[in-house]
Tab-separated table of C-alpha atoms in Angstrom:
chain	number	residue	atom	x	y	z
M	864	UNK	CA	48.274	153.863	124.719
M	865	UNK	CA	52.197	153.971	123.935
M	866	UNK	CA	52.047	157.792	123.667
M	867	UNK	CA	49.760	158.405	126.363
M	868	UNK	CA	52.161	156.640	129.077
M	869	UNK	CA	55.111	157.808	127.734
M	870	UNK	CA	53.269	161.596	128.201
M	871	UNK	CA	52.243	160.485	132.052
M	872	UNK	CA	55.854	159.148	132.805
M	873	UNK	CA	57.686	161.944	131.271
M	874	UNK	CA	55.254	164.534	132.636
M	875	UNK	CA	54.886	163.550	136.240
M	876	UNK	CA	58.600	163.705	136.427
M	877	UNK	CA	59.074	160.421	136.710
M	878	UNK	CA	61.517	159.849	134.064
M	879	UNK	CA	63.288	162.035	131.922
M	880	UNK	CA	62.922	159.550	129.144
M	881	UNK	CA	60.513	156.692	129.068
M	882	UNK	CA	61.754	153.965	126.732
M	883	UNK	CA	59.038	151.648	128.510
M	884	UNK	CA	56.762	153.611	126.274
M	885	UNK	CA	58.196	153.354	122.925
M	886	UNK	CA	58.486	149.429	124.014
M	887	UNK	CA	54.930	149.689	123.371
M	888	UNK	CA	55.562	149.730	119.461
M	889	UNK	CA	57.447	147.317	118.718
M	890	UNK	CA	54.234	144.538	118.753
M	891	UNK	CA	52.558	147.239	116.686
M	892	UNK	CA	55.359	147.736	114.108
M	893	UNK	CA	55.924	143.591	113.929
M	894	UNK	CA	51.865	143.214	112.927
M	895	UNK	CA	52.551	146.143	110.383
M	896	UNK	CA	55.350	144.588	109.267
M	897	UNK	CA	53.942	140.892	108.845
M	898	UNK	CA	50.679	142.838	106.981
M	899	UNK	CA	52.657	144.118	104.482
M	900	UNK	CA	54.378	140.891	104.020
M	901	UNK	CA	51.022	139.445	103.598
M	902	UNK	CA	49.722	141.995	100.830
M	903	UNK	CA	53.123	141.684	99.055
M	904	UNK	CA	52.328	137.950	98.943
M	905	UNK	CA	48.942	138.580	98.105
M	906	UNK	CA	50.351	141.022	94.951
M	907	UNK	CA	52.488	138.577	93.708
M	908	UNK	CA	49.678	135.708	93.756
M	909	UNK	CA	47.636	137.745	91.845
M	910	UNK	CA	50.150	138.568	89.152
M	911	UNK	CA	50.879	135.098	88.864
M	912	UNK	CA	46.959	133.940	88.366
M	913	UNK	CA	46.925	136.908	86.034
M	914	UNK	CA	50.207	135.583	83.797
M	915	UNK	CA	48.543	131.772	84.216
M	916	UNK	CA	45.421	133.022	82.627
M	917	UNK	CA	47.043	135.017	79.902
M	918	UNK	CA	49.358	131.739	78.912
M	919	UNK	CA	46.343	129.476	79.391
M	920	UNK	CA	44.714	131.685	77.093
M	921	UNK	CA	47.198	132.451	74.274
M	922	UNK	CA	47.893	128.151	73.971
M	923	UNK	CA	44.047	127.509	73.381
């Protein structure tokens, strides 16, 4: 949708340079940014169960 508007704005001759447009991103790079924060999290939970297991394991 970003790229499509900035393509009409620039195209028509309305602007030159259409930073409206690229405002379109940033809510797409902040959910890309908090879903890789979430599978980071997600990694490092799993390593952790993983470790548990392996210490739970090696006591018995």
């Amino acid at each position: 949708m970003s790229f499509g508007l900035n393509k009409a704005l620039v195209w028509s001759g309305a602007l030159e340079f259409s930073l409206w447009g690229w405002l379109l991103y940033v809510p797409l790079f902040a959910a890309e940014a908090k879903l890789r924060r979430a599978e980071r999290i997600g990694k490092e939970r799993v390593v952790a169960r993983v470790q548990a297991r392996h210490r739970a394991a090696d006591t018995v």
